[in-house]
Amino acid sequence: MSDESKLAIDGGKPVRTESMPARGLITEAEKEAVVGLFDEAIAEGSAFGYSGPRERQFEQDFVEYMGGGYADGVNSGSNAVYCALGALRLDALSEVIVPAITDPGGIMPIPLLGLVPVVADTDGEGFNTSAKQIEPLITERTRAIVIAPIMGEPVDMDPILALAENHDLYVIEDCAQSHGALYKGKLVGTIGNIAAFSTMFGKHFTTGGQGGIVYTQNEELHWEGRRFADRGKPFHMDAPGNVRAGINCNLNEIAATIGSVQVKRLPQMIEKRRKIGEAVKEGLKGGVAVTLGRQVPESKSSYWYLRIKLELDALRVDKQQFCRALQAEGIPCLPSYPVLPSTAPWFKNKAVFGNSGFPWDSSDYAGSREPISRTANAEKAMTDNIPVLMHENYGPEQANEIVAALKKVEQAYLR
């Protein structure tokens, strides 16, 4: 074995000897904008709060990025899902179909609203669900479908939209990981009835530590969501007081100030991520055991992570060993991506409202008392895929190194 082909984990020279470049997501521009907010408050002698001019500006900036519509800034991605669902005003004990692979915050809002989550498996290719997996789960109690494009990869939406139309169902897009991704030329978030975005510090752009956006092109749903996100205040209607129950999910002026700066940079950041992802995809073409995960036709990923698909039957090692070897080559990756919320104790034990088992155990619910969760494909996807970390501050050098390291480890471990 030559020195160049000897794996770093076995004492060889790593492909990359320095740490990957820092992301540098927060810049002087965000700092100056926030300092300006403080200066204004000090000069005026009043505190800044929420639902003020900075938040309205941020929402307008996001709507401009999305090509029109309506936006409401909220305080987390989970609450964005919560408020998007709240905008639909579904009756308690309605069923909502959800994807197997998603953040727990993408499912927990459903039972907290008195609705029943029904978990659809992934498509057998990657981390996203599909119409084929969703259709058998539709019942007379189903009212909505939540779609989550994982790692920036769009879901094949047309068949899902056809299902939704045939059964008169709402489609909620949980776009926490997919800002700027495209499906048949449309931005994700503009395809379903309403969408939720996360703007926490690790996502494509941020409003600070936490944050989120409820987005829709439907004005009625927008106002319903906005009322729900602020304790039922009678926004855009004539009423003597709060019109429905809700909690305070508001964003704040500091977060909105950061978000306005960030969202203006979002197109450039997405383009940089896409160049890195596409370069890795091209570089791995023809691989025996290692490729970039398949993406649906006529889609463009926004590459939150790079999903690397392993053909384990062609390798002499398991995924964990492959990932350790890749890390030793200087490439940051995750040995696992354990985001199957329905396998967690809270879901299995129906631990939502004390020991009541509600909503599943409600005497008025005609569905299964045991939470429905189909995850066979999802569990296999967890075994077969490695998320490789990346961001918009990578360049061609880093893309080439990722490809080189993946090929090096692949060659060393081929059967």
Short mmCIF file of C-alpha atoms in Angstrom, two decimals:
data_model
loop_
_atom_site.label_atom_id
_atom_site.label_comp_id
_atom_site.label_asym_id
_atom_site.label_seq_id
_atom_site.Cartn_x
_atom_site.Cartn_y
_atom_site.Cartn_z
CA MET A 1 0.00 0.00 0.00
CA SER A 2 1.40 3.39 -0.98
CA ASP A 3 1.75 6.21 1.55
CA GLU A 4 -0.92 8.20 -0.32
CA SER A 5 -3.48 5.39 -0.19
CA LYS A 6 -2.82 4.42 3.44
CA LEU A 7 -5.70 5.63 5.56
CA ALA A 8 -5.00 8.27 8.17
CA ILE A 9 -6.76 6.12 10.74
CA ASP A 10 -4.04 3.53 10.08
CA GLY A 11 -1.19 6.04 10.31
CA GLY A 12 -1.23 7.46 6.76
CA LYS A 13 -1.29 11.12 5.78
CA PRO A 14 -4.82 12.63 5.92
CA VAL A 15 -6.35 14.26 2.88
CA ARG A 16 -6.84 17.46 4.87
CA THR A 17 -4.39 18.36 7.62
CA GLU A 18 -6.08 21.56 8.81
CA SER A 19 -9.54 22.16 10.26
CA MET A 20 -12.22 23.03 7.74
CA PRO A 21 -12.86 26.78 7.41
CA ALA A 22 -15.16 28.32 9.99
CA ARG A 23 -18.59 29.26 8.75
CA GLY A 24 -18.48 32.92 9.70
CA LEU A 25 -22.25 33.19 9.62
CA ILE A 26 -22.41 36.28 11.84
CA THR A 27 -20.62 39.32 10.43
CA GLU A 28 -20.00 42.94 11.30
CA ALA A 29 -23.17 43.83 9.37
CA GLU A 30 -25.39 42.00 11.88
CA LYS A 31 -23.48 43.58 14.77
CA GLU A 32 -23.88 47.09 13.35
CA ALA A 33 -27.60 46.56 12.77
CA VAL A 34 -28.18 45.37 16.34
CA VAL A 35 -26.06 48.21 17.78
CA GLY A 36 -28.20 50.60 15.74
CA LEU A 37 -31.31 49.12 17.35
CA PHE A 38 -29.81 49.66 20.81
CA ASP A 39 -28.80 53.21 19.93
CA GLU A 40 -32.36 54.01 18.84
CA ALA A 41 -33.83 52.57 22.04
CA ILE A 42 -31.38 54.46 24.23
CA ALA A 43 -31.98 57.73 22.41
CA GLU A 44 -35.75 57.31 22.64
CA GLY A 45 -35.64 56.10 26.22
CA SER A 46 -37.84 53.13 25.50
CA ALA A 47 -37.26 49.39 25.28
CA PHE A 48 -37.62 47.49 22.04
CA GLY A 49 -40.02 44.57 22.07
CA TYR A 50 -41.78 42.52 19.41
CA SER A 51 -44.09 43.05 16.45
CA GLY A 52 -42.35 46.35 15.83
CA PRO A 53 -40.86 47.97 12.73
CA ARG A 54 -37.81 45.68 12.63
CA GLU A 55 -39.93 42.57 12.69
CA ARG A 56 -42.26 43.93 10.00
CA GLN A 57 -39.19 44.70 7.89
CA PHE A 58 -37.81 41.21 8.38
CA GLU A 59 -41.10 39.63 7.36
CA GLN A 60 -41.22 41.85 4.29
CA ASP A 61 -37.64 40.91 3.41
CA PHE A 62 -38.44 37.21 3.71
CA VAL A 63 -41.58 37.57 1.59
CA GLU A 64 -39.51 39.32 -1.07
CA TYR A 65 -37.06 36.42 -1.06
CA MET A 66 -39.93 33.94 -1.45
CA GLY A 67 -41.43 35.87 -4.36
CA GLY A 68 -44.54 37.13 -2.58
CA GLY A 69 -46.95 35.89 0.05
CA TYR A 70 -47.20 36.48 3.78
CA ALA A 71 -44.80 35.83 6.66
CA ASP A 72 -44.97 35.90 10.44
CA GLY A 73 -41.79 35.75 12.51
CA VAL A 74 -41.99 33.41 15.52
CA ASN A 75 -39.54 32.36 18.21
CA SER A 76 -38.51 28.88 17.01
CA GLY A 77 -38.84 26.42 14.17
CA SER A 78 -40.92 24.11 16.38
CA ASN A 79 -43.31 26.96 17.09
CA ALA A 80 -43.42 27.72 13.39
CA VAL A 81 -44.79 24.20 12.85
CA TYR A 82 -47.11 24.68 15.83
CA CYS A 83 -48.48 27.95 14.47
CA ALA A 84 -48.76 26.67 10.89
CA LEU A 85 -50.91 23.82 12.19
CA GLY A 86 -52.80 26.23 14.44
CA ALA A 87 -53.65 28.34 11.40
CA LEU A 88 -55.62 25.41 9.96
CA ARG A 89 -58.06 25.27 12.91
CA LEU A 90 -58.36 21.49 12.75
CA ASP A 91 -60.80 19.74 15.04
CA ALA A 92 -59.31 17.83 17.95
CA LEU A 93 -58.55 14.16 17.22
CA SER A 94 -58.00 14.83 13.53
CA GLU A 95 -55.11 12.80 12.10
CA VAL A 96 -52.04 14.44 10.63
CA ILE A 97 -49.61 12.36 8.58
CA VAL A 98 -45.98 13.17 9.35
CA PRO A 99 -42.60 11.97 8.03
CA ALA A 100 -40.58 9.34 9.87
CA ILE A 101 -37.34 11.33 9.71
CA THR A 102 -37.66 14.82 11.11
CA ASP A 103 -36.77 16.81 14.19
CA PRO A 104 -38.91 15.98 17.24
CA GLY A 105 -40.13 19.57 17.08
CA GLY A 106 -41.74 18.73 13.74
CA ILE A 107 -44.05 16.15 15.34
CA MET A 108 -44.56 17.20 18.97
CA PRO A 109 -46.79 20.19 18.09
CA ILE A 110 -49.36 17.79 16.65
CA PRO A 111 -50.44 15.97 19.85
CA LEU A 112 -49.99 19.21 21.78
CA LEU A 113 -52.81 20.57 19.58
CA GLY A 114 -54.97 17.55 20.38
CA LEU A 115 -54.28 16.02 16.96
CA VAL A 116 -53.03 12.51 16.25
CA PRO A 117 -49.70 12.09 14.40
CA VAL A 118 -49.53 9.16 11.97
CA VAL A 119 -45.97 8.42 10.87
CA ALA A 120 -45.24 7.66 7.20
CA ASP A 121 -42.05 5.82 6.25
CA THR A 122 -39.37 7.19 3.95
CA ASP A 123 -39.31 6.45 0.24
CA GLY A 124 -36.62 3.75 0.36
CA GLU A 125 -34.06 6.02 -1.30
CA GLY A 126 -33.17 8.60 1.31
CA PHE A 127 -34.54 10.54 4.26
CA ASN A 128 -37.75 11.91 2.69
CA THR A 129 -41.22 10.41 2.57
CA SER A 130 -43.34 9.95 -0.57
CA ALA A 131 -46.91 9.67 -1.77
CA LYS A 132 -46.52 5.89 -1.94
CA GLN A 133 -45.85 5.76 1.79
CA ILE A 134 -48.49 8.34 2.68
CA GLU A 135 -51.48 7.04 0.71
CA PRO A 136 -52.16 3.84 2.74
CA LEU A 137 -52.29 5.89 5.94
CA ILE A 138 -55.08 8.22 4.82
CA THR A 139 -58.36 7.61 6.67
CA GLU A 140 -61.65 9.44 7.07
CA ARG A 141 -60.00 11.17 10.05
CA THR A 142 -57.00 12.53 8.12
CA ARG A 143 -56.98 16.29 7.69
CA ALA A 144 -53.40 17.26 6.86
CA ILE A 145 -49.98 16.06 5.72
CA VAL A 146 -46.71 17.47 7.02
CA ILE A 147 -43.81 17.24 4.57
CA ALA A 148 -40.20 17.79 5.67
CA PRO A 149 -37.50 18.06 2.96
CA ILE A 150 -34.56 16.73 4.95
CA MET A 151 -30.99 18.02 4.50
CA GLY A 152 -32.10 20.46 1.82
CA GLU A 153 -33.42 17.76 -0.54
CA PRO A 154 -36.90 18.49 -1.94
CA VAL A 155 -39.63 15.88 -1.63
CA ASP A 156 -41.42 14.69 -4.79
CA MET A 157 -44.39 16.97 -4.20
CA ASP A 158 -46.69 16.56 -7.22
CA PRO A 159 -47.95 13.07 -6.27
CA ILE A 160 -48.47 14.26 -2.67
CA LEU A 161 -50.38 17.33 -3.83
CA ALA A 162 -52.58 15.08 -5.98
CA LEU A 163 -53.33 12.91 -2.94
CA ALA A 164 -54.12 15.99 -0.88
CA GLU A 165 -56.48 17.32 -3.54
CA ASN A 166 -58.26 13.99 -3.90
CA HIS A 167 -58.82 13.72 -0.14
CA ASP A 168 -59.30 17.43 0.63
CA LEU A 169 -56.22 17.63 2.87
CA TYR A 170 -53.95 20.48 3.84
CA VAL A 171 -50.22 20.22 3.06
CA ILE A 172 -47.79 21.82 5.51
CA GLU A 173 -44.17 22.14 4.42
CA ASP A 174 -41.69 21.94 7.29
CA CYS A 175 -38.77 23.67 5.59
CA ALA A 176 -36.47 23.85 8.62
CA GLN A 177 -33.61 22.23 6.67
CA SER A 178 -34.39 23.31 3.14
CA HIS A 179 -34.32 27.09 2.73
CA GLY A 180 -33.83 27.90 -0.93
CA ALA A 181 -34.33 24.37 -2.26
CA LEU A 182 -36.20 24.10 -5.56
CA TYR A 183 -38.78 21.61 -6.84
CA LYS A 184 -39.66 22.00 -10.52
CA GLY A 185 -38.54 25.60 -10.35
CA LYS A 186 -40.56 26.44 -7.22
CA LEU A 187 -39.06 27.33 -3.88
CA VAL A 188 -39.96 24.84 -1.17
CA GLY A 189 -42.42 26.53 1.13
CA THR A 190 -44.42 27.92 -1.79
CA ILE A 191 -45.83 24.54 -2.85
CA GLY A 192 -48.17 23.47 -0.04
CA ASN A 193 -50.84 25.46 1.79
CA ILE A 194 -48.58 26.80 4.52
CA ALA A 195 -44.94 26.39 5.54
CA ALA A 196 -42.71 26.55 8.60
CA PHE A 197 -39.06 27.62 8.60
CA SER A 198 -36.46 27.44 11.33
CA THR A 199 -33.94 30.26 11.70
CA MET A 200 -31.91 28.85 14.58
CA PHE A 201 -28.17 29.36 14.48
CA GLY A 202 -27.35 26.16 12.56
CA LYS A 203 -29.72 26.62 9.62
CA HIS A 204 -29.19 28.23 6.21
CA PHE A 205 -29.69 31.66 7.73
CA THR A 206 -30.42 32.79 11.25
CA THR A 207 -32.22 35.28 13.44
CA GLY A 208 -29.84 34.47 16.29
CA GLY A 209 -29.94 31.55 18.73
CA GLN A 210 -33.51 30.54 17.86
CA GLY A 211 -36.28 31.73 15.59
CA GLY A 212 -38.74 30.71 12.92
CA ILE A 213 -41.12 31.89 10.22
CA VAL A 214 -44.64 30.87 9.27
CA TYR A 215 -45.06 31.49 5.55
CA THR A 216 -48.03 31.14 3.22
CA GLN A 217 -49.44 32.55 0.01
CA ASN A 218 -52.94 32.33 1.47
CA GLU A 219 -53.94 35.56 3.23
CA GLU A 220 -56.66 33.93 5.32
CA LEU A 221 -54.27 31.29 6.65
CA HIS A 222 -51.71 34.00 7.37
CA TRP A 223 -54.05 35.94 9.63
CA GLU A 224 -55.26 32.79 11.35
CA GLY A 225 -51.66 31.80 12.03
CA ARG A 226 -50.72 35.26 13.26
CA ARG A 227 -53.67 35.32 15.69
CA PHE A 228 -52.76 31.87 16.98
CA ALA A 229 -49.12 32.89 17.43
CA ASP A 230 -50.07 35.82 19.68
CA ARG A 231 -52.74 34.56 22.09
CA GLY A 232 -55.63 34.98 19.70
CA LYS A 233 -55.35 38.74 19.27
CA PRO A 234 -57.94 39.90 16.71
CA PHE A 235 -55.51 40.92 13.98
CA HIS A 236 -57.16 42.03 10.73
CA MET A 237 -60.68 41.66 12.12
CA ASP A 238 -63.16 43.57 14.22
CA ALA A 239 -63.58 41.82 17.59
CA PRO A 240 -63.76 43.14 21.17
CA GLY A 241 -61.00 40.84 22.46
CA ASN A 242 -58.93 37.75 21.88
CA VAL A 243 -60.75 35.46 19.46
CA ARG A 244 -59.12 32.09 20.16
CA ALA A 245 -56.74 30.39 22.55
CA GLY A 246 -53.05 30.53 21.73
CA ILE A 247 -49.71 31.15 23.37
CA ASN A 248 -47.08 33.83 22.85
CA CYS A 249 -44.84 32.58 20.03
CA ASN A 250 -43.62 36.00 18.92
CA LEU A 251 -40.19 36.79 17.51
CA ASN A 252 -38.48 39.93 18.87
CA GLU A 253 -36.89 43.04 17.43
CA ILE A 254 -33.27 41.94 18.03
CA ALA A 255 -33.83 38.63 16.24
CA ALA A 256 -35.67 40.34 13.40
CA THR A 257 -32.85 42.85 13.00
CA ILE A 258 -30.35 40.03 12.60
CA GLY A 259 -32.73 38.20 10.26
CA SER A 260 -33.11 41.14 7.89
CA VAL A 261 -29.35 41.30 7.37
CA GLN A 262 -29.10 37.54 6.99
CA VAL A 263 -31.96 37.01 4.55
CA LYS A 264 -30.43 39.49 2.12
CA ARG A 265 -27.38 37.23 1.99
CA LEU A 266 -29.43 34.05 1.66
CA PRO A 267 -29.45 33.77 -2.17
CA GLN A 268 -25.66 34.02 -2.25
CA MET A 269 -25.27 31.52 0.59
CA ILE A 270 -27.59 29.02 -1.09
CA GLU A 271 -25.74 29.35 -4.38
CA LYS A 272 -22.40 28.67 -2.69
CA ARG A 273 -23.79 25.61 -0.92
CA ARG A 274 -25.26 24.35 -4.18
CA LYS A 275 -21.91 24.69 -5.98
CA ILE A 276 -20.19 22.63 -3.29
CA GLY A 277 -22.90 19.98 -3.30
CA GLU A 278 -22.99 19.68 -7.07
CA ALA A 279 -19.20 19.46 -7.25
CA VAL A 280 -19.24 16.57 -4.77
CA LYS A 281 -22.06 14.89 -6.67
CA GLU A 282 -20.09 15.12 -9.91
CA GLY A 283 -16.89 13.97 -8.27
CA LEU A 284 -18.51 10.83 -6.85
CA LYS A 285 -20.16 9.73 -10.09
CA GLY A 286 -19.28 6.15 -10.93
CA GLY A 287 -18.51 5.24 -7.34
CA VAL A 288 -18.92 1.59 -6.44
CA ALA A 289 -19.92 1.96 -2.81
CA VAL A 290 -20.07 5.73 -2.25
CA THR A 291 -22.31 8.26 -3.99
CA LEU A 292 -24.19 11.41 -3.16
CA GLY A 293 -27.72 10.36 -2.21
CA ARG A 294 -30.29 10.26 -5.00
CA GLN A 295 -32.40 13.39 -5.41
CA VAL A 296 -35.83 13.54 -7.02
CA PRO A 297 -35.95 14.65 -10.68
CA GLU A 298 -36.28 18.35 -11.48
CA SER A 299 -35.14 19.39 -8.03
CA LYS A 300 -32.23 21.39 -6.64
CA SER A 301 -31.00 20.74 -3.13
CA SER A 302 -29.91 23.57 -0.88
CA TYR A 303 -27.49 21.16 0.86
CA TRP A 304 -27.90 21.67 4.57
CA TYR A 305 -25.70 18.58 4.85
CA LEU A 306 -24.29 16.31 2.16
CA ARG A 307 -26.10 12.97 2.36
CA ILE A 308 -23.57 10.32 1.37
CA LYS A 309 -25.10 6.97 0.41
CA LEU A 310 -23.09 3.85 1.21
CA GLU A 311 -23.55 0.46 -0.44
CA LEU A 312 -22.54 -1.49 2.64
CA ASP A 313 -22.62 -4.85 0.84
CA ALA A 314 -19.68 -3.61 -1.21
CA LEU A 315 -17.67 -2.59 1.86
CA ARG A 316 -15.75 -4.60 4.45
CA VAL A 317 -16.74 -2.29 7.30
CA ASP A 318 -19.88 -0.86 8.81
CA LYS A 319 -20.98 2.74 8.61
CA GLN A 320 -19.43 3.69 11.95
CA GLN A 321 -15.97 2.52 10.93
CA PHE A 322 -16.29 4.21 7.54
CA CYS A 323 -17.20 7.47 9.26
CA ARG A 324 -14.31 7.21 11.73
CA ALA A 325 -11.92 6.73 8.83
CA LEU A 326 -13.43 9.70 6.98
CA GLN A 327 -13.10 11.89 10.08
CA ALA A 328 -9.45 10.88 10.37
CA GLU A 329 -8.97 12.18 6.81
CA GLY A 330 -10.07 15.60 8.05
CA ILE A 331 -13.66 15.49 6.78
CA PRO A 332 -16.36 16.28 9.37
CA CYS A 333 -19.22 13.79 9.28
CA LEU A 334 -21.81 12.31 11.61
CA PRO A 335 -21.66 8.58 12.37
CA SER A 336 -25.41 8.63 12.86
CA TYR A 337 -28.41 10.87 12.29
CA PRO A 338 -30.85 9.59 14.92
CA VAL A 339 -33.93 11.65 14.15
CA LEU A 340 -36.75 9.12 14.29
CA PRO A 341 -39.08 10.86 16.77
CA SER A 342 -41.59 8.01 16.78
CA THR A 343 -39.00 5.66 18.30
CA ALA A 344 -38.55 7.91 21.35
CA PRO A 345 -40.16 7.11 24.73
CA TRP A 346 -42.51 10.10 24.62
CA PHE A 347 -44.13 8.86 21.41
CA LYS A 348 -44.28 5.18 22.32
CA ASN A 349 -45.61 5.96 25.81
CA LYS A 350 -48.02 8.66 24.62
CA ALA A 351 -46.44 11.03 27.13
CA VAL A 352 -48.13 14.28 26.16
CA PHE A 353 -50.80 15.14 28.75
CA GLY A 354 -49.79 13.43 31.98
CA ASN A 355 -50.80 9.77 32.03
CA SER A 356 -53.99 10.29 30.05
CA GLY A 357 -52.65 8.90 26.77
CA PHE A 358 -54.49 11.74 25.04
CA PRO A 359 -55.11 12.14 22.16
CA TRP A 360 -54.74 8.44 21.25
CA ASP A 361 -56.69 7.12 24.25
CA SER A 362 -59.56 9.58 24.03
CA SER A 363 -62.91 7.82 24.07
CA ASP A 364 -63.93 10.03 21.15
CA TYR A 365 -61.04 8.89 18.94
CA ALA A 366 -61.94 6.08 16.57
CA GLY A 367 -58.39 5.27 15.45
CA SER A 368 -55.67 3.04 16.84
CA ARG A 369 -54.87 3.31 20.54
CA GLU A 370 -51.26 2.49 19.69
CA PRO A 371 -49.38 5.28 17.87
CA ILE A 372 -48.98 4.38 14.19
CA SER A 373 -45.39 4.52 13.03
CA ARG A 374 -43.92 2.96 9.90
CA THR A 375 -40.15 3.30 9.85
CA ALA A 376 -38.56 0.22 8.22
CA ASN A 377 -37.17 2.21 5.28
CA ALA A 378 -36.18 5.07 7.57
CA GLU A 379 -34.21 2.76 9.84
CA LYS A 380 -32.37 1.33 6.85
CA ALA A 381 -31.65 4.86 5.61
CA MET A 382 -30.07 5.60 8.98
CA THR A 383 -27.76 2.64 8.45
CA ASP A 384 -26.89 3.37 4.82
CA ASN A 385 -26.26 7.11 4.88
CA ILE A 386 -23.62 9.43 6.34
CA PRO A 387 -24.28 13.16 6.71
CA VAL A 388 -21.13 15.11 5.81
CA LEU A 389 -21.10 18.58 7.31
CA MET A 390 -20.63 21.55 5.01
CA HIS A 391 -21.53 25.21 4.70
CA GLU A 392 -21.37 28.15 2.31
CA ASN A 393 -17.84 29.14 3.36
CA TYR A 394 -16.41 26.02 1.77
CA GLY A 395 -14.91 26.44 -1.67
CA PRO A 396 -13.65 24.25 -4.55
CA GLU A 397 -10.67 23.15 -2.44
CA GLN A 398 -12.92 21.71 0.26
CA ALA A 399 -15.23 20.08 -2.30
CA ASN A 400 -12.24 18.36 -3.92
CA GLU A 401 -10.98 17.20 -0.53
CA ILE A 402 -14.35 15.75 0.41
CA VAL A 403 -14.42 13.79 -2.84
CA ALA A 404 -10.81 12.67 -2.47
CA ALA A 405 -11.32 11.50 1.10
CA LEU A 406 -14.51 9.61 0.28
CA LYS A 407 -12.85 7.87 -2.63
CA LYS A 408 -9.77 7.06 -0.56
CA VAL A 409 -11.79 5.46 2.22
CA GLU A 410 -14.01 3.67 -0.29
CA GLN A 411 -11.00 2.14 -2.08
CA ALA A 412 -9.43 1.04 1.19
CA TYR A 413 -12.57 -0.73 2.40
CA LEU A 414 -13.96 -2.24 -0.81
CA ARG A 415 -14.53 -5.99 -0.64
#
